């Protein structure tokens, strides 16, 4: 599996922003705009917390294993691999979701905001973008923690 790259996540984010903005603009021209759920930033935030907690736990266990502390509980390689795959997939999906909400938020911010509901939607979209970035950061951190050390031979 290849490492996550900022360029890949950034590219996915930008493509999703453009598609989200174009789709929201088309949908808005039909008279209604689908709402940004208030739960979107909450769910993305929970995923970021889970990834960060997994990273902290694995980092502590790997450090104890490397320092050969007595009673140190090792990390099963399959557990580490599953954590990395979960982080990788979460980062890719979060970049897409954050981009889509970013595009909708951009449309909401550039159109005349006449109703409080549209203002709330723009806030939810902005928070979704921020928590999506947090998911990507936590996933990249988890991946760096689980990376195998360089082998000179």
CSV table of N, CA and C in Angstrom, one decimal:
chain,number,residue,atom,x,y,z
A,1,UNK,N,0.8,-1.2,0.0
A,1,UNK,CA,0.0,0.0,0.0
A,1,UNK,C,0.9,1.2,0.0
A,2,UNK,N,0.6,2.2,-0.8
A,2,UNK,CA,1.3,3.4,-0.9
A,2,UNK,C,0.9,4.4,0.2
A,3,UNK,N,1.9,5.2,0.6
A,3,UNK,CA,1.6,6.2,1.7
A,3,UNK,C,0.6,7.2,1.1
A,4,UNK,N,-0.2,7.8,2.1
A,4,UNK,CA,-1.0,8.9,1.7
A,4,UNK,C,-0.2,10.1,1.4
A,5,UNK,N,-0.5,10.9,0.4
A,5,UNK,CA,0.2,12.0,0.0
A,5,UNK,C,-0.7,13.2,0.1
A,6,UNK,N,-0.2,14.4,0.4
A,6,UNK,CA,-0.9,15.6,0.5
A,6,UNK,C,-1.5,16.0,-0.9
A,7,UNK,N,-0.7,15.7,-1.9
A,7,UNK,CA,-1.2,16.0,-3.2
A,7,UNK,C,-2.4,15.3,-3.6
A,8,UNK,N,-2.4,14.0,-3.3
A,8,UNK,CA,-3.6,13.2,-3.7
A,8,UNK,C,-4.8,13.6,-2.9
A,9,UNK,N,-4.7,13.8,-1.6
A,9,UNK,CA,-5.8,14.3,-0.8
A,9,UNK,C,-6.3,15.7,-1.2
A,10,UNK,N,-5.3,16.6,-1.5
A,10,UNK,CA,-5.6,17.9,-2.0
A,10,UNK,C,-6.3,17.9,-3.3
A,11,UNK,N,-5.8,17.0,-4.2
A,11,UNK,CA,-6.4,16.9,-5.6
A,11,UNK,C,-7.9,16.4,-5.5
A,12,UNK,N,-8.1,15.4,-4.6
A,12,UNK,CA,-9.5,14.9,-4.4
A,12,UNK,C,-10.4,16.0,-3.9
A,13,UNK,N,-9.8,16.7,-2.9
A,13,UNK,CA,-10.6,17.8,-2.3
A,13,UNK,C,-11.0,18.8,-3.3
A,14,UNK,N,-10.0,19.3,-4.1
A,14,UNK,CA,-10.3,20.3,-5.1
A,14,UNK,C,-11.3,19.8,-6.2
A,15,UNK,N,-11.2,18.6,-6.7
A,15,UNK,CA,-12.1,18.1,-7.6
A,15,UNK,C,-13.5,18.0,-7.0
A,16,UNK,N,-13.6,17.6,-5.8
A,16,UNK,CA,-14.9,17.5,-5.1
A,16,UNK,C,-15.5,18.8,-4.9
A,17,UNK,N,-14.6,19.9,-4.6
A,17,UNK,CA,-15.2,21.2,-4.4
A,17,UNK,C,-15.8,21.7,-5.7
A,18,UNK,N,-15.1,21.5,-6.8
A,18,UNK,CA,-15.7,21.9,-8.1
A,18,UNK,C,-17.0,21.2,-8.4
A,19,UNK,N,-17.0,19.9,-8.2
A,19,UNK,CA,-18.2,19.1,-8.5
A,19,UNK,C,-19.3,19.4,-7.5
A,20,UNK,N,-19.0,19.6,-6.3
A,20,UNK,CA,-20.0,20.0,-5.3
A,20,UNK,C,-20.6,21.4,-5.6
A,21,UNK,N,-19.7,22.3,-6.0
A,21,UNK,CA,-20.2,23.7,-6.3
A,21,UNK,C,-21.1,23.6,-7.6
A,22,UNK,N,-20.7,22.9,-8.6
A,22,UNK,CA,-21.5,22.8,-9.8
A,22,UNK,C,-22.8,22.1,-9.6
A,23,UNK,N,-22.7,21.0,-8.9
A,23,UNK,CA,-24.0,20.3,-8.6
A,23,UNK,C,-24.9,21.1,-7.7
A,24,UNK,N,-24.4,21.8,-6.7
A,24,UNK,CA,-25.3,22.6,-5.9
A,24,UNK,C,-25.8,23.8,-6.7
A,25,UNK,N,-25.0,24.3,-7.6
A,25,UNK,CA,-25.5,25.4,-8.4
A,25,UNK,C,-26.7,25.0,-9.3
A,26,UNK,N,-26.5,23.8,-9.9
A,26,UNK,CA,-27.5,23.2,-10.8
A,26,UNK,C,-28.8,22.9,-9.9
A,27,UNK,N,-28.6,22.3,-8.8
A,27,UNK,CA,-29.7,22.0,-7.9
A,27,UNK,C,-30.4,23.2,-7.5
A,28,UNK,N,-29.7,24.3,-7.1
A,28,UNK,CA,-30.2,25.5,-6.7
A,28,UNK,C,-31.0,26.2,-7.8
A,29,UNK,N,-30.6,26.0,-9.0
A,29,UNK,CA,-31.3,26.6,-10.1
A,29,UNK,C,-32.7,26.0,-10.3
A,30,UNK,N,-32.9,24.8,-9.8
A,30,UNK,CA,-34.2,24.1,-9.9
A,30,UNK,C,-35.1,24.6,-8.8
A,31,UNK,N,-34.6,25.3,-7.9
A,31,UNK,CA,-35.5,25.9,-6.9
A,31,UNK,C,-35.2,25.5,-5.4
A,32,UNK,N,-34.6,24.4,-5.2
A,32,UNK,CA,-34.2,24.0,-3.8
A,32,UNK,C,-32.8,23.5,-3.8
A,33,UNK,N,-32.2,23.6,-2.7
A,33,UNK,CA,-30.9,23.1,-2.5
A,33,UNK,C,-30.9,22.1,-1.4
A,34,UNK,N,-30.3,20.9,-1.6
A,34,UNK,CA,-30.3,19.9,-0.5
A,34,UNK,C,-29.5,20.4,0.7
A,35,UNK,N,-30.0,20.1,1.8
A,35,UNK,CA,-29.4,20.7,3.0
A,35,UNK,C,-28.1,19.9,3.4
A,36,UNK,N,-27.3,20.6,4.2
A,36,UNK,CA,-26.1,20.0,4.8
A,36,UNK,C,-26.5,19.5,6.2
A,37,UNK,N,-26.5,18.2,6.4
A,37,UNK,CA,-27.0,17.7,7.7
A,37,UNK,C,-26.1,18.3,8.9
A,38,UNK,N,-26.8,18.6,10.0
A,38,UNK,CA,-26.1,19.1,11.1
A,38,UNK,C,-25.2,18.0,11.7
A,39,UNK,N,-25.5,16.7,11.4
A,39,UNK,CA,-24.7,15.6,12.0
A,39,UNK,C,-23.4,15.4,11.2
A,40,UNK,N,-23.2,16.0,10.0
A,40,UNK,CA,-22.0,15.8,9.2
A,40,UNK,C,-20.7,16.1,9.9
A,41,UNK,N,-20.6,17.4,10.5
A,41,UNK,CA,-19.4,17.6,11.2
A,41,UNK,C,-19.2,16.8,12.5
A,42,UNK,N,-20.3,16.4,13.1
A,42,UNK,CA,-20.2,15.6,14.3
A,42,UNK,C,-19.6,14.2,13.9
A,43,UNK,N,-20.1,13.6,12.9
A,43,UNK,CA,-19.7,12.3,12.5
A,43,UNK,C,-18.2,12.3,12.0
A,44,UNK,N,-17.8,13.3,11.2
A,44,UNK,CA,-16.4,13.5,10.8
A,44,UNK,C,-15.5,13.7,12.0
A,45,UNK,N,-16.0,14.5,13.0
A,45,UNK,CA,-15.2,14.7,14.2
A,45,UNK,C,-15.0,13.5,15.0
A,46,UNK,N,-16.1,12.6,15.1
A,46,UNK,CA,-15.9,11.4,15.8
A,46,UNK,C,-14.9,10.5,15.1
A,47,UNK,N,-14.9,10.4,13.8
A,47,UNK,CA,-14.0,9.6,13.1
A,47,UNK,C,-12.6,10.1,13.3
A,48,UNK,N,-12.4,11.4,13.4
A,48,UNK,CA,-11.1,12.0,13.6
A,48,UNK,C,-10.6,11.6,15.1
A,49,UNK,N,-11.5,11.7,16.0
A,49,UNK,CA,-11.2,11.3,17.4
A,49,UNK,C,-10.8,9.8,17.5
A,50,UNK,N,-11.5,9.0,16.8
A,50,UNK,CA,-11.2,7.5,16.8
A,50,UNK,C,-9.8,7.3,16.2
A,51,UNK,N,-9.5,7.9,15.1
A,51,UNK,CA,-8.2,7.8,14.5
A,51,UNK,C,-7.1,8.3,15.3
A,52,UNK,N,-7.3,9.4,16.0
A,52,UNK,CA,-6.3,10.0,16.9
A,52,UNK,C,-6.1,9.1,18.1
A,53,UNK,N,-7.2,8.5,18.6
A,53,UNK,CA,-7.0,7.6,19.8
A,53,UNK,C,-6.3,6.4,19.4
A,54,UNK,N,-6.6,5.9,18.2
A,54,UNK,CA,-5.9,4.7,17.8
A,54,UNK,C,-4.4,5.0,17.6
A,55,UNK,N,-4.1,6.2,17.0
A,55,UNK,CA,-2.7,6.5,16.8
A,55,UNK,C,-2.0,6.7,18.2
A,56,UNK,N,-2.6,7.3,19.1
A,56,UNK,CA,-2.0,7.5,20.5
A,56,UNK,C,-1.7,6.1,21.1
A,57,UNK,N,-2.7,5.2,21.0
A,57,UNK,CA,-2.6,3.9,21.6
A,57,UNK,C,-1.5,3.1,21.0
A,58,UNK,N,-1.5,3.1,19.7
A,58,UNK,CA,-0.5,2.3,18.9
A,58,UNK,C,0.9,2.9,19.2
A,59,UNK,N,1.0,4.2,19.2
A,59,UNK,CA,2.3,4.8,19.4
A,59,UNK,C,2.9,4.5,20.8
A,60,UNK,N,2.0,4.5,21.8
A,60,UNK,CA,2.5,4.1,23.2
A,60,UNK,C,2.9,2.6,23.2
A,61,UNK,N,2.1,1.8,22.6
A,61,UNK,CA,2.4,0.3,22.6
A,61,UNK,C,3.7,0.1,21.8
A,62,UNK,N,3.9,0.7,20.7
A,62,UNK,CA,5.1,0.5,19.9
A,62,UNK,C,6.3,1.0,20.6
A,63,UNK,N,6.2,2.2,21.2
A,63,UNK,CA,7.3,2.7,22.0
A,63,UNK,C,7.7,1.8,23.1
A,64,UNK,N,6.8,1.2,23.8
A,64,UNK,CA,7.1,0.3,24.9
A,64,UNK,C,7.7,-1.0,24.4
A,65,UNK,N,7.3,-1.4,23.2
A,65,UNK,CA,7.8,-2.6,22.6
A,65,UNK,C,9.3,-2.4,22.2
A,66,UNK,N,9.5,-1.2,21.6
A,66,UNK,CA,10.9,-0.9,21.1
A,66,UNK,C,11.8,-0.7,22.3
A,67,UNK,N,11.4,-0.1,23.4
A,67,UNK,CA,12.2,0.1,24.5
A,67,UNK,C,12.3,-1.2,25.4
A,68,UNK,N,11.6,-2.2,25.0
A,68,UNK,CA,11.6,-3.5,25.7
A,68,UNK,C,11.3,-3.4,27.2
A,69,UNK,N,10.3,-2.6,27.5
A,69,UNK,CA,9.8,-2.5,28.8
A,69,UNK,C,9.2,-3.8,29.3
A,70,UNK,N,9.5,-4.1,30.6
A,70,UNK,CA,8.9,-5.3,31.1
A,70,UNK,C,7.4,-5.2,31.2
A,71,UNK,N,6.7,-6.3,30.7
A,71,UNK,CA,5.2,-6.3,30.7
A,71,UNK,C,4.6,-5.5,29.5
A,72,UNK,N,5.5,-5.1,28.6
A,72,UNK,CA,5.0,-4.3,27.4
A,72,UNK,C,4.1,-5.2,26.5
A,73,UNK,N,3.0,-4.8,26.2
A,73,UNK,CA,2.1,-5.5,25.3
A,73,UNK,C,2.4,-5.1,23.9
A,74,UNK,N,2.8,-6.1,23.1
A,74,UNK,CA,3.2,-5.9,21.7
A,74,UNK,C,2.0,-5.6,20.9
A,75,UNK,N,2.3,-5.1,19.7
A,75,UNK,CA,1.2,-4.8,18.7
A,75,UNK,C,1.2,-5.9,17.6
A,76,UNK,N,0.1,-6.5,17.5
A,76,UNK,CA,-0.1,-7.5,16.4
A,76,UNK,C,0.0,-6.8,15.1
A,77,UNK,N,0.8,-7.3,14.2
A,77,UNK,CA,1.0,-6.7,12.9
A,77,UNK,C,-0.3,-6.6,12.1
A,78,UNK,N,-1.2,-7.5,12.3
A,78,UNK,CA,-2.5,-7.4,11.6
A,78,UNK,C,-3.4,-6.3,12.1
A,79,UNK,N,-3.3,-6.0,13.4
A,79,UNK,CA,-4.0,-4.9,14.0
A,79,UNK,C,-3.5,-3.6,13.5
A,80,UNK,N,-2.2,-3.5,13.4
A,80,UNK,CA,-1.6,-2.3,12.8
A,80,UNK,C,-1.9,-2.1,11.4
A,81,UNK,N,-1.9,-3.2,10.6
A,81,UNK,CA,-2.3,-3.1,9.2
A,81,UNK,C,-3.8,-2.7,9.0
A,82,UNK,N,-4.6,-3.2,9.9
A,82,UNK,CA,-6.1,-2.8,9.8
A,82,UNK,C,-6.2,-1.4,10.2
A,83,UNK,N,-5.5,-0.9,11.1
A,83,UNK,CA,-5.6,0.5,11.5
A,83,UNK,C,-5.1,1.4,10.4
A,84,UNK,N,-4.1,1.0,9.7
A,84,UNK,CA,-3.6,1.8,8.6
A,84,UNK,C,-4.6,1.8,7.4
A,85,UNK,N,-5.2,0.7,7.2
A,85,UNK,CA,-6.2,0.6,6.1
A,85,UNK,C,-7.4,1.5,6.4
A,86,UNK,N,-7.8,1.4,7.7
A,86,UNK,CA,-9.0,2.2,8.1
A,86,UNK,C,-8.6,3.7,8.0
A,87,UNK,N,-7.4,4.1,8.4
A,87,UNK,CA,-7.0,5.5,8.3
A,87,UNK,C,-6.9,5.9,6.8
A,88,UNK,N,-6.4,5.1,6.0
A,88,UNK,CA,-6.2,5.4,4.6
A,88,UNK,C,-7.6,5.6,3.9
A,89,UNK,N,-8.5,4.7,4.1
A,89,UNK,CA,-9.8,4.8,3.6
A,89,UNK,C,-10.6,6.0,4.1
A,90,UNK,N,-10.4,6.2,5.4
A,90,UNK,CA,-11.1,7.4,6.0
A,90,UNK,C,-10.6,8.7,5.5
A,91,UNK,N,-9.3,8.8,5.2
A,91,UNK,CA,-8.8,10.1,4.7
A,91,UNK,C,-9.3,10.3,3.3
A,92,UNK,N,-9.3,9.3,2.5
A,92,UNK,CA,-9.8,9.5,1.1
A,92,UNK,C,-11.3,9.9,1.1
A,93,UNK,N,-12.1,9.2,1.9
A,93,UNK,CA,-13.5,9.5,1.9
A,93,UNK,C,-13.7,10.9,2.5
A,94,UNK,N,-13.0,11.2,3.6
A,94,UNK,CA,-13.1,12.6,4.2
A,94,UNK,C,-12.7,13.7,3.2
A,95,UNK,N,-11.7,13.5,2.4
A,95,UNK,CA,-11.3,14.5,1.5
A,95,UNK,C,-12.4,14.7,0.4
A,96,UNK,N,-13.0,13.7,0.0
A,96,UNK,CA,-14.1,13.8,-0.9
A,96,UNK,C,-15.3,14.5,-0.3
A,97,UNK,N,-15.7,14.0,0.9
A,97,UNK,CA,-16.9,14.6,1.6
A,97,UNK,C,-16.6,16.1,1.9
A,98,UNK,N,-15.4,16.4,2.4
A,98,UNK,CA,-15.1,17.8,2.8
A,98,UNK,C,-15.1,18.6,1.5
A,99,UNK,N,-14.7,18.1,0.4
A,99,UNK,CA,-14.7,18.9,-0.8
A,99,UNK,C,-16.1,19.1,-1.3
A,100,UNK,N,-17.0,18.1,-1.2
A,100,UNK,CA,-18.4,18.3,-1.6
A,100,UNK,C,-19.1,19.4,-0.7
A,101,UNK,N,-18.9,19.3,0.6
A,101,UNK,CA,-19.5,20.3,1.5
A,101,UNK,C,-18.8,21.6,1.3
A,102,UNK,N,-17.5,21.6,0.9
A,102,UNK,CA,-16.9,22.9,0.6
A,102,UNK,C,-17.5,23.6,-0.6
A,103,UNK,N,-17.8,22.8,-1.6
A,103,UNK,CA,-18.4,23.3,-2.8
A,103,UNK,C,-19.8,23.9,-2.5
A,104,UNK,N,-20.6,23.1,-1.7
A,104,UNK,CA,-21.9,23.6,-1.3
A,104,UNK,C,-21.8,24.9,-0.5
A,105,UNK,N,-20.8,24.9,0.4
A,105,UNK,CA,-20.6,26.0,1.3
A,105,UNK,C,-20.2,27.3,0.5
A,106,UNK,N,-19.3,27.0,-0.6
A,106,UNK,CA,-18.9,28.1,-1.4
A,106,UNK,C,-20.1,28.7,-2.1
A,107,UNK,N,-21.0,27.9,-2.6
A,107,UNK,CA,-22.2,28.4,-3.3
A,107,UNK,C,-23.1,29.2,-2.3
A,108,UNK,N,-23.2,28.7,-1.1
A,108,UNK,CA,-24.0,29.3,-0.1
A,108,UNK,C,-23.4,30.7,0.3
A,109,UNK,N,-22.1,30.8,0.4
A,109,UNK,CA,-21.5,32.0,0.7
A,109,UNK,C,-21.5,33.0,-0.4
A,110,UNK,N,-21.5,32.6,-1.6
A,110,UNK,CA,-21.5,33.5,-2.7
A,110,UNK,C,-22.9,34.0,-3.2
A,111,UNK,N,-23.9,33.2,-2.8
A,111,UNK,CA,-25.2,33.6,-3.1
A,111,UNK,C,-25.8,34.5,-2.0
A,112,UNK,N,-26.7,35.3,-2.4
A,112,UNK,CA,-27.3,36.2,-1.3
A,112,UNK,C,-28.0,35.3,-0.2
A,113,UNK,N,-27.5,35.4,1.0
A,113,UNK,CA,-28.0,34.7,2.1
A,113,UNK,C,-29.2,35.5,2.7
A,114,UNK,N,-30.4,35.1,2.3
A,114,UNK,CA,-31.6,35.8,2.8
A,114,UNK,C,-32.3,35.1,4.0
A,115,UNK,N,-32.0,33.9,4.2
A,115,UNK,CA,-32.7,33.2,5.2
A,115,UNK,C,-31.7,32.6,6.2
A,116,UNK,N,-32.2,32.5,7.5
A,116,UNK,CA,-31.3,32.0,8.5
A,116,UNK,C,-30.9,30.5,8.2
A,117,UNK,N,-31.8,29.8,7.5
A,117,UNK,CA,-31.5,28.4,7.2
A,117,UNK,C,-30.3,28.3,6.3
A,118,UNK,N,-30.2,29.2,5.3
A,118,UNK,CA,-29.0,29.1,4.4
A,118,UNK,C,-27.8,29.5,5.2
A,119,UNK,N,-27.9,30.4,6.1
A,119,UNK,CA,-26.7,30.7,7.0
A,119,UNK,C,-26.3,29.5,7.8
A,120,UNK,N,-27.2,28.8,8.4
A,120,UNK,CA,-26.9,27.6,9.2
A,120,UNK,C,-26.3,26.6,8.3
A,121,UNK,N,-26.8,26.4,7.1
A,121,UNK,CA,-26.2,25.4,6.1
A,121,UNK,C,-24.8,25.8,5.8
A,122,UNK,N,-24.5,27.0,5.6
A,122,UNK,CA,-23.1,27.5,5.3
A,122,UNK,C,-22.2,27.2,6.5
A,123,UNK,N,-22.7,27.4,7.7
A,123,UNK,CA,-21.9,27.1,8.9
A,123,UNK,C,-21.6,25.6,9.0
A,124,UNK,N,-22.6,24.7,8.8
A,124,UNK,CA,-22.5,23.3,8.9
A,124,UNK,C,-21.5,22.8,7.8
A,125,UNK,N,-21.6,23.4,6.6
A,125,UNK,CA,-20.7,23.1,5.5
A,125,UNK,C,-19.2,23.4,5.9
A,126,UNK,N,-19.0,24.6,6.5
A,126,UNK,CA,-17.7,25.0,6.9
A,126,UNK,C,-17.1,24.1,8.0
A,127,UNK,N,-18.0,23.8,9.0
A,127,UNK,CA,-17.5,22.9,10.0
A,127,UNK,C,-17.2,21.5,9.5
A,128,UNK,N,-18.0,21.0,8.5
A,128,UNK,CA,-17.7,19.7,7.8
A,128,UNK,C,-16.3,19.7,7.1
A,129,UNK,N,-16.0,20.9,6.5
A,129,UNK,CA,-14.7,20.9,5.8
A,129,UNK,C,-13.6,20.9,6.9
A,130,UNK,N,-13.7,21.6,8.0
A,130,UNK,CA,-12.7,21.6,9.0
A,130,UNK,C,-12.5,20.2,9.6
A,131,UNK,N,-13.6,19.5,9.9
A,131,UNK,CA,-13.5,18.2,10.5
A,131,UNK,C,-13.0,17.2,9.5
A,132,UNK,N,-13.3,17.4,8.2
A,132,UNK,CA,-12.8,16.5,7.2
A,132,UNK,C,-11.3,16.6,7.1
A,133,UNK,N,-10.8,17.9,7.3
A,133,UNK,CA,-9.3,18.1,7.3
A,133,UNK,C,-8.7,17.4,8.5
A,134,UNK,N,-9.4,17.5,9.6
A,134,UNK,CA,-9.0,16.8,10.9
A,134,UNK,C,-8.9,15.3,10.7
A,135,UNK,N,-9.8,14.7,10.0
A,135,UNK,CA,-9.8,13.3,9.7
A,135,UNK,C,-8.6,12.9,8.9
A,136,UNK,N,-8.3,13.7,7.8
A,136,UNK,CA,-7.1,13.5,7.0
A,136,UNK,C,-5.8,13.6,7.8
A,137,UNK,N,-5.7,14.6,8.6
A,137,UNK,CA,-4.5,14.8,9.5
A,137,UNK,C,-4.3,13.6,10.4
A,138,UNK,N,-5.4,13.2,11.1
A,138,UNK,CA,-5.3,12.1,12.0
A,138,UNK,C,-4.9,10.8,11.3
A,139,UNK,N,-5.5,10.6,10.1
A,139,UNK,CA,-5.2,9.4,9.3
A,139,UNK,C,-3.7,9.4,8.9
A,140,UNK,N,-3.2,10.5,8.5
A,140,UNK,CA,-1.8,10.6,8.1
A,140,UNK,C,-0.9,10.4,9.2
A,141,UNK,N,-1.3,10.9,10.4
A,141,UNK,CA,-0.5,10.7,11.6
A,141,UNK,C,-0.5,9.2,12.0
A,142,UNK,N,-1.6,8.5,11.9
A,142,UNK,CA,-1.7,7.1,12.2
A,142,UNK,C,-0.9,6.3,11.3
A,143,UNK,N,-0.9,6.7,10.0
A,143,UNK,CA,-0.1,6.0,9.1
A,143,UNK,C,1.4,6.1,9.3
A,144,UNK,N,1.8,7.3,9.7
A,144,UNK,CA,3.2,7.5,10.0
A,144,UNK,C,3.7,6.7,11.3
A,145,UNK,N,2.8,6.6,12.2
A,145,UNK,CA,3.1,5.9,13.5
A,145,UNK,C,3.3,4.4,13.1
A,146,UNK,N,2.5,3.9,12.3
A,146,UNK,CA,2.5,2.4,12.0
A,146,UNK,C,3.5,2.1,10.9
A,147,UNK,N,4.3,3.0,10.4
A,147,UNK,CA,5.2,2.8,9.3
A,147,UNK,C,6.4,1.9,9.9
A,148,UNK,N,6.8,1.0,9.1
A,148,UNK,CA,7.9,0.1,9.5
A,148,UNK,C,9.2,0.9,9.5
A,149,UNK,N,10.2,0.6,10.4
A,149,UNK,CA,11.5,1.3,10.3
A,149,UNK,C,12.2,0.9,9.1
A,150,UNK,N,13.1,1.8,8.6
A,150,UNK,CA,13.9,1.6,7.5
A,150,UNK,C,14.9,0.4,7.8
A,151,UNK,N,15.1,-0.4,6.8
A,151,UNK,CA,16.0,-1.6,6.9
A,151,UNK,C,17.2,-1.3,6.1
A,152,UNK,N,18.4,-1.3,6.7
A,152,UNK,CA,19.6,-1.0,6.0
A,152,UNK,C,20.0,-2.1,5.1
A,153,UNK,N,19.7,-3.3,5.4
A,153,UNK,CA,20.2,-4.5,4.6
A,153,UNK,C,19.2,-4.6,3.5
